[in-house]
Structure formats: structure tokens, C-alpha cells
Short mmCIF file of C-alpha atoms in Angstrom, two decimals:
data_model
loop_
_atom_site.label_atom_id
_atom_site.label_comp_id
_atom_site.label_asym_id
_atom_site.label_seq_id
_atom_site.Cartn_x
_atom_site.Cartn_y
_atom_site.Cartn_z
CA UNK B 920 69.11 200.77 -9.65
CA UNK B 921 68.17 204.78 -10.61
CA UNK B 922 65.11 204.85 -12.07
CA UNK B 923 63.75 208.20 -13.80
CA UNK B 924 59.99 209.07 -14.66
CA UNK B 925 60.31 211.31 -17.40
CA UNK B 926 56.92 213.19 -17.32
CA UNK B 927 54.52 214.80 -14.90
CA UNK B 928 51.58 213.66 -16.16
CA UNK B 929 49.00 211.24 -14.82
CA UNK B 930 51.21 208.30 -15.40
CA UNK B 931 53.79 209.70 -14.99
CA UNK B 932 52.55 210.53 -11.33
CA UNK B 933 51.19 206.93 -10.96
CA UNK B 934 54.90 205.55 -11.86
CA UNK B 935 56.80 207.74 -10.05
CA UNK B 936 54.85 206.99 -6.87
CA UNK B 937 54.90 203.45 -7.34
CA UNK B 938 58.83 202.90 -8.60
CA UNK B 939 60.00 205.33 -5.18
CA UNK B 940 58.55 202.62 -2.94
CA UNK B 941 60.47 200.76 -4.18
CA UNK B 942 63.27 202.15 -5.49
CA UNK B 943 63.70 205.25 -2.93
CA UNK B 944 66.43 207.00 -5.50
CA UNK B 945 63.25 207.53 -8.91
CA UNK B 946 63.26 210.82 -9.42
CA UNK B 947 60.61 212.59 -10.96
CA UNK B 948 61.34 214.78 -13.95
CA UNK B 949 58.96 217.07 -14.55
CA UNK B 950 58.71 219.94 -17.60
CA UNK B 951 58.42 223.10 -15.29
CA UNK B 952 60.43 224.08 -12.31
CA UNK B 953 57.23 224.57 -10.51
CA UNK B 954 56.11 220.89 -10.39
CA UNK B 955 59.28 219.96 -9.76
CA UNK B 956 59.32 222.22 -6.54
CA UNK B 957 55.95 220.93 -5.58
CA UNK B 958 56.87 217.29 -5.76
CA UNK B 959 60.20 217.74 -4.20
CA UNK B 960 57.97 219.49 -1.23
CA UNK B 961 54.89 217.47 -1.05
CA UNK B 962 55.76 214.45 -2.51
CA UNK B 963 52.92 212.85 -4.55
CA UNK B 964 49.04 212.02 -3.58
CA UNK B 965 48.36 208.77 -5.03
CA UNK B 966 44.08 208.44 -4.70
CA UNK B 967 43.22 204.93 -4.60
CA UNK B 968 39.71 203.52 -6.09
CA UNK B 969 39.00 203.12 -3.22
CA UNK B 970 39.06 207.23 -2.33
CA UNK B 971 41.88 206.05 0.19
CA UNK B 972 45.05 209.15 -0.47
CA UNK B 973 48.53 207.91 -0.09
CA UNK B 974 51.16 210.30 0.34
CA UNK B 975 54.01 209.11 -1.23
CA UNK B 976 57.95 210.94 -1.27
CA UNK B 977 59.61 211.51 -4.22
CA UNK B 978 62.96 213.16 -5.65
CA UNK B 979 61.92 215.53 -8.62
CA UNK B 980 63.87 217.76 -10.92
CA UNK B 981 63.21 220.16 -14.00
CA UNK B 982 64.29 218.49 -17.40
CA UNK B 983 66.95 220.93 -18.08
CA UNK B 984 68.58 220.41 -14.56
CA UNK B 985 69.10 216.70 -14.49
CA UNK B 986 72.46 216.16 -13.74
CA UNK B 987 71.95 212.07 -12.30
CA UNK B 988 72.32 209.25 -14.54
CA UNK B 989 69.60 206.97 -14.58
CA UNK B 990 69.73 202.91 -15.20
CA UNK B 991 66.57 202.93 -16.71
CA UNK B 992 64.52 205.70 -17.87
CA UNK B 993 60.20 205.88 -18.37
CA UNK B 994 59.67 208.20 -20.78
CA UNK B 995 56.14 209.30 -20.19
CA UNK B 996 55.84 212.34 -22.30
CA UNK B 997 52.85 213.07 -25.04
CA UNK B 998 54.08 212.18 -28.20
CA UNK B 999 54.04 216.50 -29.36
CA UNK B 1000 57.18 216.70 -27.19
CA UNK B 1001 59.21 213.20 -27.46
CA UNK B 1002 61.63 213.84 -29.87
CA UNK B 1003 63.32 216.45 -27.48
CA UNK B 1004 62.76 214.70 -24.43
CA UNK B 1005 64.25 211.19 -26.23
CA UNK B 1006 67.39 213.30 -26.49
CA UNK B 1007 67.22 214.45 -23.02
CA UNK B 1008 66.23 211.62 -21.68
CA UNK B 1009 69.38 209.38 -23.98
CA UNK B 1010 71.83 212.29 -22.46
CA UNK B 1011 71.13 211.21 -18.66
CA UNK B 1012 70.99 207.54 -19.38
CA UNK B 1013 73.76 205.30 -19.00
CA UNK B 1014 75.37 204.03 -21.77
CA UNK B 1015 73.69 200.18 -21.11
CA UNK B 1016 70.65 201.89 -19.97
CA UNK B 1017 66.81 201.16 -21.18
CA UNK B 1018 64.49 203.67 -22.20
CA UNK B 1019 60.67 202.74 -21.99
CA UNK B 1020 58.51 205.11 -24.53
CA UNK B 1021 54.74 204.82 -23.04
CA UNK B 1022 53.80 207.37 -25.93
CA UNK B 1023 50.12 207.12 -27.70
CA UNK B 1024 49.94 206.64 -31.29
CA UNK B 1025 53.14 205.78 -33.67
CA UNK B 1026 55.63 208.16 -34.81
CA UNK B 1027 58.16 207.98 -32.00
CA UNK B 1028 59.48 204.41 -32.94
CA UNK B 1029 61.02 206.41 -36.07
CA UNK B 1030 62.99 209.15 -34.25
CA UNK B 1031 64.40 206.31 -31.90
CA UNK B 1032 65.72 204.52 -34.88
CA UNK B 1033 66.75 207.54 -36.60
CA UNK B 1034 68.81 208.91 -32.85
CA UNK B 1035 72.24 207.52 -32.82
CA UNK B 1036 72.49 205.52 -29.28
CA UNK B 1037 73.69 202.52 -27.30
CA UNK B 1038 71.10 202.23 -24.62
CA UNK B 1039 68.57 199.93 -25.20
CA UNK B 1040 64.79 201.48 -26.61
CA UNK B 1041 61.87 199.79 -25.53
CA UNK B 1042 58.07 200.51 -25.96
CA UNK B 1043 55.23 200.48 -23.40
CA UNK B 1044 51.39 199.50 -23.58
CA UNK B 1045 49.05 199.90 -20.82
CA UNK B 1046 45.21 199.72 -20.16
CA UNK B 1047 45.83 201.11 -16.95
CA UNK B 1048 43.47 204.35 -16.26
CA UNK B 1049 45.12 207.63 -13.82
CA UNK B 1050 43.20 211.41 -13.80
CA UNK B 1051 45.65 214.07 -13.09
CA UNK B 1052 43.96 216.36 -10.43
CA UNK B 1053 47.02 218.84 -9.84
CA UNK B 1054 50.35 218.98 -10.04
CA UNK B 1055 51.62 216.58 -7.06
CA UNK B 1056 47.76 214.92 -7.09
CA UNK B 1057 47.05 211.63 -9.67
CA UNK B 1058 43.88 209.74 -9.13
CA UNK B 1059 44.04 206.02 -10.29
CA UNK B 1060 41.28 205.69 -12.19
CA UNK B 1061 41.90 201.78 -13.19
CA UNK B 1062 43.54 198.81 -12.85
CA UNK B 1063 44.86 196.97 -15.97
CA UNK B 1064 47.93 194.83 -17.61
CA UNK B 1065 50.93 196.51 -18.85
CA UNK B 1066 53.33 195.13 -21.45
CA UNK B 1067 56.83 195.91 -22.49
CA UNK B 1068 58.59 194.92 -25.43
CA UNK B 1069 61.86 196.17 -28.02
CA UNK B 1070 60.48 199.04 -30.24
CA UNK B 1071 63.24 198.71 -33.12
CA UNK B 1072 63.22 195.09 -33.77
CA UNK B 1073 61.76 191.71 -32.18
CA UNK B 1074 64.31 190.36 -29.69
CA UNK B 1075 64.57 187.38 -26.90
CA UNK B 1076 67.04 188.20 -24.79
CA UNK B 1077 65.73 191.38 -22.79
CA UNK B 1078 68.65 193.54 -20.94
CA UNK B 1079 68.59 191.88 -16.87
CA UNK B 1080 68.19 195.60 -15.40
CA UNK B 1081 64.80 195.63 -17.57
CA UNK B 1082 63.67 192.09 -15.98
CA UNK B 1083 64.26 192.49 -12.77
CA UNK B 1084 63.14 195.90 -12.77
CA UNK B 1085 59.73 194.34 -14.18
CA UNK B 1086 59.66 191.47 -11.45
CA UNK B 1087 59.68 193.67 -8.84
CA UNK B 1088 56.45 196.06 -9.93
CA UNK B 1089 54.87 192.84 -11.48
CA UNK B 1090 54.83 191.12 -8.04
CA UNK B 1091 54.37 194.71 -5.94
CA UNK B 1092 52.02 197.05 -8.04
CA UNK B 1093 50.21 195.38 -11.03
CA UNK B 1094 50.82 193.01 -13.99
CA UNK B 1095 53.73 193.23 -16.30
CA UNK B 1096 54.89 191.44 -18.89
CA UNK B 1097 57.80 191.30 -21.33
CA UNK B 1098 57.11 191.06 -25.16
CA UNK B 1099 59.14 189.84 -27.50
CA UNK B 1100 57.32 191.91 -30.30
CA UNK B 1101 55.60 195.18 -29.00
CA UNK B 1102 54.26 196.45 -32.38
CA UNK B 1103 51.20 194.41 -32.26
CA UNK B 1104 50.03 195.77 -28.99
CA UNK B 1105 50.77 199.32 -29.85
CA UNK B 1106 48.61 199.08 -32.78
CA UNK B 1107 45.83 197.33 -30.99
CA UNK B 1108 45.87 200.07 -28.79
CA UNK B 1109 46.42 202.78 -31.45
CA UNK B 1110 43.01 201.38 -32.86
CA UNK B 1111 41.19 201.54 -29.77
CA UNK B 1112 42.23 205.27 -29.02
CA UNK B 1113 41.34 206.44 -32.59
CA UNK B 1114 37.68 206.10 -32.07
CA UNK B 1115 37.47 206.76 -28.00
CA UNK B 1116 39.53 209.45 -28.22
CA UNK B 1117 38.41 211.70 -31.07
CA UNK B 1118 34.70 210.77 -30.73
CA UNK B 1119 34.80 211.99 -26.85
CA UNK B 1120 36.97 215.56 -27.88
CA UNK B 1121 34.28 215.94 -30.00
CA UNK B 1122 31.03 215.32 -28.85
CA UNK B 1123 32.54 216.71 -24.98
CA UNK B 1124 31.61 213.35 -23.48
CA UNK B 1125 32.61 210.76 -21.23
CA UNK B 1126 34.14 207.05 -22.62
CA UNK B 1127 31.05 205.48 -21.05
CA UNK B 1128 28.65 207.80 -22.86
CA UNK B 1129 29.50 206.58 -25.96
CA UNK B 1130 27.78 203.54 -25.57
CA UNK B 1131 24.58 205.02 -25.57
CA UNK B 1132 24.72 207.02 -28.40
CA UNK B 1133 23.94 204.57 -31.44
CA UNK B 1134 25.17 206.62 -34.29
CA UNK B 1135 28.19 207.08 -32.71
CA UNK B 1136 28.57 203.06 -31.70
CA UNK B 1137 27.89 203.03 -35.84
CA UNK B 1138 30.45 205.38 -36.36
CA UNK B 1139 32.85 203.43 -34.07
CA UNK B 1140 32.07 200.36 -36.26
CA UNK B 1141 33.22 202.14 -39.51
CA UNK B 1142 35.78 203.69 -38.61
CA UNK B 1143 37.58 200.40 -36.86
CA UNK B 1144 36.98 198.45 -39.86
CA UNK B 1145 39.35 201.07 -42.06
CA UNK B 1146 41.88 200.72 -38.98
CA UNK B 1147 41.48 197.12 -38.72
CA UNK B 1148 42.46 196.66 -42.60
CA UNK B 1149 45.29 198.74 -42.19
CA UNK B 1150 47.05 196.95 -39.69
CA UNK B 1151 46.09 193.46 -41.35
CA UNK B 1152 47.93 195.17 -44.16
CA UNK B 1153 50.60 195.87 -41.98
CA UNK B 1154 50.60 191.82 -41.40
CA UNK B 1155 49.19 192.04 -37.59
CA UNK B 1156 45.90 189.50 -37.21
CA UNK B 1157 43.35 191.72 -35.60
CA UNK B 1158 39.28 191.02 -36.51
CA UNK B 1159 36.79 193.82 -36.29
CA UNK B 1160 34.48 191.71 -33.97
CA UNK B 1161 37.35 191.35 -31.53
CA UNK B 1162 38.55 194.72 -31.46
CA UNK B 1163 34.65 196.60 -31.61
CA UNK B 1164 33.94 194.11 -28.50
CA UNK B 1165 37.44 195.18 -26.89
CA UNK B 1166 36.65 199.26 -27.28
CA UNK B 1167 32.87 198.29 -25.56
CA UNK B 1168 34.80 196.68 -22.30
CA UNK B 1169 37.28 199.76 -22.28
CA UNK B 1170 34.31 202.21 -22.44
CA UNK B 1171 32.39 200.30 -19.58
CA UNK B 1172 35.68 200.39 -17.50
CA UNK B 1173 36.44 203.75 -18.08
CA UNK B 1174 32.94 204.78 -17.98
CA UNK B 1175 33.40 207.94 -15.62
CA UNK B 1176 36.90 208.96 -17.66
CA UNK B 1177 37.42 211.59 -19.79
CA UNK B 1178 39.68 210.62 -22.37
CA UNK B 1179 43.19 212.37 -22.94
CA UNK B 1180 42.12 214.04 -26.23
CA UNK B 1181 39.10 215.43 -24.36
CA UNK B 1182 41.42 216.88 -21.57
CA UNK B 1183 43.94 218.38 -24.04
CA UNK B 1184 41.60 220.09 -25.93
CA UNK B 1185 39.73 221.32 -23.03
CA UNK B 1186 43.15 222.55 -22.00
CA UNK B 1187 43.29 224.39 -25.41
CA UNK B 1188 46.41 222.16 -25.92
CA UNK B 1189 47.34 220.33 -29.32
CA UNK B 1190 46.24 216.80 -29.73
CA UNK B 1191 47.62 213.60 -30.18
CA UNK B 1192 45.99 212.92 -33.28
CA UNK B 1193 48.14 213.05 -35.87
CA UNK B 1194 50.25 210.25 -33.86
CA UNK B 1195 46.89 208.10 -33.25
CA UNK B 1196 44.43 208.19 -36.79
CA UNK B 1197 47.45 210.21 -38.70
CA UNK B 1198 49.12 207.30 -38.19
CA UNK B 1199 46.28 204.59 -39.50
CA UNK B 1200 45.90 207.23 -41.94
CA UNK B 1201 49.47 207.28 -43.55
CA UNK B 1202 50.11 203.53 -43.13
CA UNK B 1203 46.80 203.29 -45.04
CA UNK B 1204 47.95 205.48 -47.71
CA UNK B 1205 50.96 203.55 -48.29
CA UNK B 1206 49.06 199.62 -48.34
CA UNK B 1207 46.57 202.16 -50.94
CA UNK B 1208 43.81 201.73 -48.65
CA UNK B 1209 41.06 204.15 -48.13
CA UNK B 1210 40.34 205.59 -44.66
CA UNK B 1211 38.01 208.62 -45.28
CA UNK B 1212 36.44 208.63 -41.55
CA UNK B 1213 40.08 209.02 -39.68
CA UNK B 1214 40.88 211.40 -42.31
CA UNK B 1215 37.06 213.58 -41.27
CA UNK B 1216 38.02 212.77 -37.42
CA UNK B 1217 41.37 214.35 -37.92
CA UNK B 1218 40.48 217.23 -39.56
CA UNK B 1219 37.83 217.35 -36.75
CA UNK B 1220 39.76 217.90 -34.32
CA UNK B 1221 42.38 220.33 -36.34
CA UNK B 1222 39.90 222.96 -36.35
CA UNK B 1223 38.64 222.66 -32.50
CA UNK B 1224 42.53 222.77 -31.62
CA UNK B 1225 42.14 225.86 -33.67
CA UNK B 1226 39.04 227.54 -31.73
CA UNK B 1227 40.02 226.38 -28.76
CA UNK B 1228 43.62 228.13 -28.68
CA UNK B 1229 41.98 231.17 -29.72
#
């Protein structure tokens, strides 16, 4: 089975790692030629929690110089620059292929249901933490569950390639599971980023530093119960209590992390926001439901995307 990482990001590093042990034929496909060079030299530095560095070899290739076809594809791109690589990425797929979207936020659902294709879309949700350090160097910041599920529709019978594929890293790496229904993890997720992750860009902290900051765990508080109606709107059972107590335990484990809104913006790159609270935001619009704070945290962060790409 070929197996291509689409993205040189943190995950994308973590994957690609992982998958070429054991599938030796993943390639790597990175955005620049330059990463792509530097993988294809060095392979990839996998950091363990334990400080322990693997060196790990892997195949990688520039985006527009893919000429393999891939069985199934892990498209591990921020959600800014999905739609083109979904087209890539369907264009080096086989025709009975899977591609796994592991975006942030909502938004890319609708351009795979609007993209004429025969290979089989499915969505990704993981609580799994990884800290880019260079360009062949990912740290793996923390261990968590990963689930996979249809994006376009709820379905039982998952493609074999896609199960067997998951067998293997569920019994090699880390814990992953097929859903029948992905939605409702996405948007439990979704609600969990729209407070870490704008709260930390802004105030330039750490997840675990939230905590201890008690208008901002009051902020938190507001702001998930406008999410939380919006996706029981949406007809997904989610309770405040639940989710407020789930956001705490991410913050603890991720206590030293810096989220990935926090590292775009101290990139001076755009943001993910208008995927994460844009989309609470919109969704709220249409159930008529007010959500004034992710509509303040959005225009937030507009303006230090601004100053910071000055």
C-alpha cells in the first residue's frame, strides 16, 4: 500500500515518520522544494517525551512534482490552503483511493462535496500534541486517541485499504478508531479550539496558563456556552459542563504547548479562525442564535494578523 503525507507540518512530520516504518514506500509531500530536499537527505527526527531522538527515513517530494499514485492519501494541510491541495492531492490518488482531511475547524467538508471525485473522503480528529522544531525536526508533544470517520455522509461499510491501514498504526503507534459519523467529533473539537486557540494568540500564552487566569477561565465559560448551543442546534448532544471540564484536561495536558493560532501568528501567518469560531459563528447565524464573543475573538485576531504581517 502507498501511503502519502500531504503536509510538512508537525503532524504531518509525526505521520510521515510513523506510516514509513511501516510502510517503507510514504512519501512525504511537502509545500517547498527545500523541505522536501531536507527530508529526502536527513530523513525525519522524531523527539520522543521522553527527549529520546529517532531518526527515521523517509521519501519526500514538492507538491507540484508528485508524479506516484498513492492508495491512500493524509491530507495534513491548514485549512487556508486545502482547497488546492484537495485537488492535488485527488490528482495523485487512485481512483478507489481514500483521502483523510485532518484540517481544524469546518469549511473543507464543503469543497469535498462540491469536487467531482471517486475516491473515497474521509475526516480526521486527533488529541494528539507534536511541536514543529525545523523542517526535518517534530517533537511529540502528546499522546492521545485519533478517530476517523466519512466526511460527506454517515456510512458502515469503510473501504478495506482504510481498515487495515488503521489496524496496523492502531496496534503499532497509538489508538485509532473508525467512526461511522465523524461530524460530532469535529465539532467537539472545533469547540475546544475556539477558546484555547484564540485566547492563547491573544494574550501570548501557553494552554496551561490559561488556567490560572480567572477572567479568562470566565471568558472560556461564555464563550463555550454560545458554541455549545450552536451545535445542539445543529442536533449533536454536547453539555457545557462536559465540554468546559474537557478544555481544563486539554490545557493541563498541553500545559507547556503553544497552541497553533499562537504559532501562526507569531509567524505573522493568517489564522485558522475563520474555519474554527467563523464557523460556530455562521452555523449560529443560520439556527438565529447569537454568538457575540466568537464574533469579538474573531475580529481579535483579524487585526493582530494585520499588525503582525506588517
Amino acid at each position: 500500500m502507498r501511503i502519502g503525507v500531504w503536509g510538512g507540518g508537525a503532524l504531518g512530520l509525526l505521520w510521515a515518520a510513523r506510516l514509513a516504518t511501516l510502510y517503507p514506500e510514504t512519501v512525504l509531500v511537502t509545500r517547498t522544494r527545500e523541505q522536501a530536499d531536507a527530508v529526502q537527505y536527513e530523513g525525519i527526527h522524531v523527539i520522543g517525551q521522553d527527549g529520546d531522538v529517532e531518526q527515521i527515513p523517509v521519501q519526500a517530494v514538492e507538491s507540484n512534482k508528485v508524479t506516484d499514485s498513492f492508495d491512500v492519501i493524509m491530507l495534513m494541510v491548514k485549512q487556508r490552503d486545502f482547497t488546492t491541495a484537495f485537488h492535488q492531492a485527488l490528482s495523485t490518488c487512485t481512483p478507489d483511493g481514500v483521502v483523510v482531511c485532518w484540517q481544524n475547524g469546518v469549511g473543507h467538508d464543503a469543497v469535498a462535496k462540491e469536487t467531482h471525485h471517486t475516491q473515497e473522503v474521509y475526516g480526521a480528529v486527533t488529541t494528539e500534541g507534536a511541536w514543529r522544531e525545523s523542517m526535518t525536526t517534530v517533537r511529540h508533544t502528546g499522546t492521545g486517541q485519533t478517530w476517523m470517520g466519512p466526511l460527506l455522509g454517515k456510512r458502515e461499510d469503510h473501504p478495506s485499504s482504510l481498515r487495515s491501514f488503521i489496524d496496523r498504526v492502531d496496534r503499532r503507534w497509538c489508538p485509532v478508531a473508525l467512526e461511522d459519523d465523524i461530524q460530532p467529533r469535529i465539532w467537539r473539537k472545533l469547540i475546544i479550539n475556539s477558546v484555547i486557540n484564540p485566547l492563547t494568540a491573544l494574550l501570548e500564552i501557553e494552554n496551561g496558563e490559561l488556567l490560572r487566569l480567572p477572567d479568562a477561565v470566565a471568558l472560556i465559560r461564555e464563550a463555550l456556552e454560545e458554541g455549545v448551543a450552536v451545535v445542539r442546534a445543529k442536533g449533536f448532544r454536547l453539555e457545557v459542563d462536559d465540554i468546559f471540564n474537557e478544555v481544563k484536561v486539554v490545557c493541563e495536558k498541553t500545559a507547556t504547548n503553544r497552541s497553533s493560532m499562537y504559532q501562526d501568528l507569531m509567524r505573522g501567518q493568517l489564522t485558522e479562525i475563520d474555519w474554527i469560531n467563523g464557523g460556530i459563528v455562521k452555523e449560529g447565524r443560520a439556527y438565529g442564535i447569537p454568538t457575540p464573543i466568537h464574533e469579538t475573538l474573531i475580529r481579535l485576531i483579524h487585526i493582530k494578523e494585520k499588525r503582525n504581517r506588517r
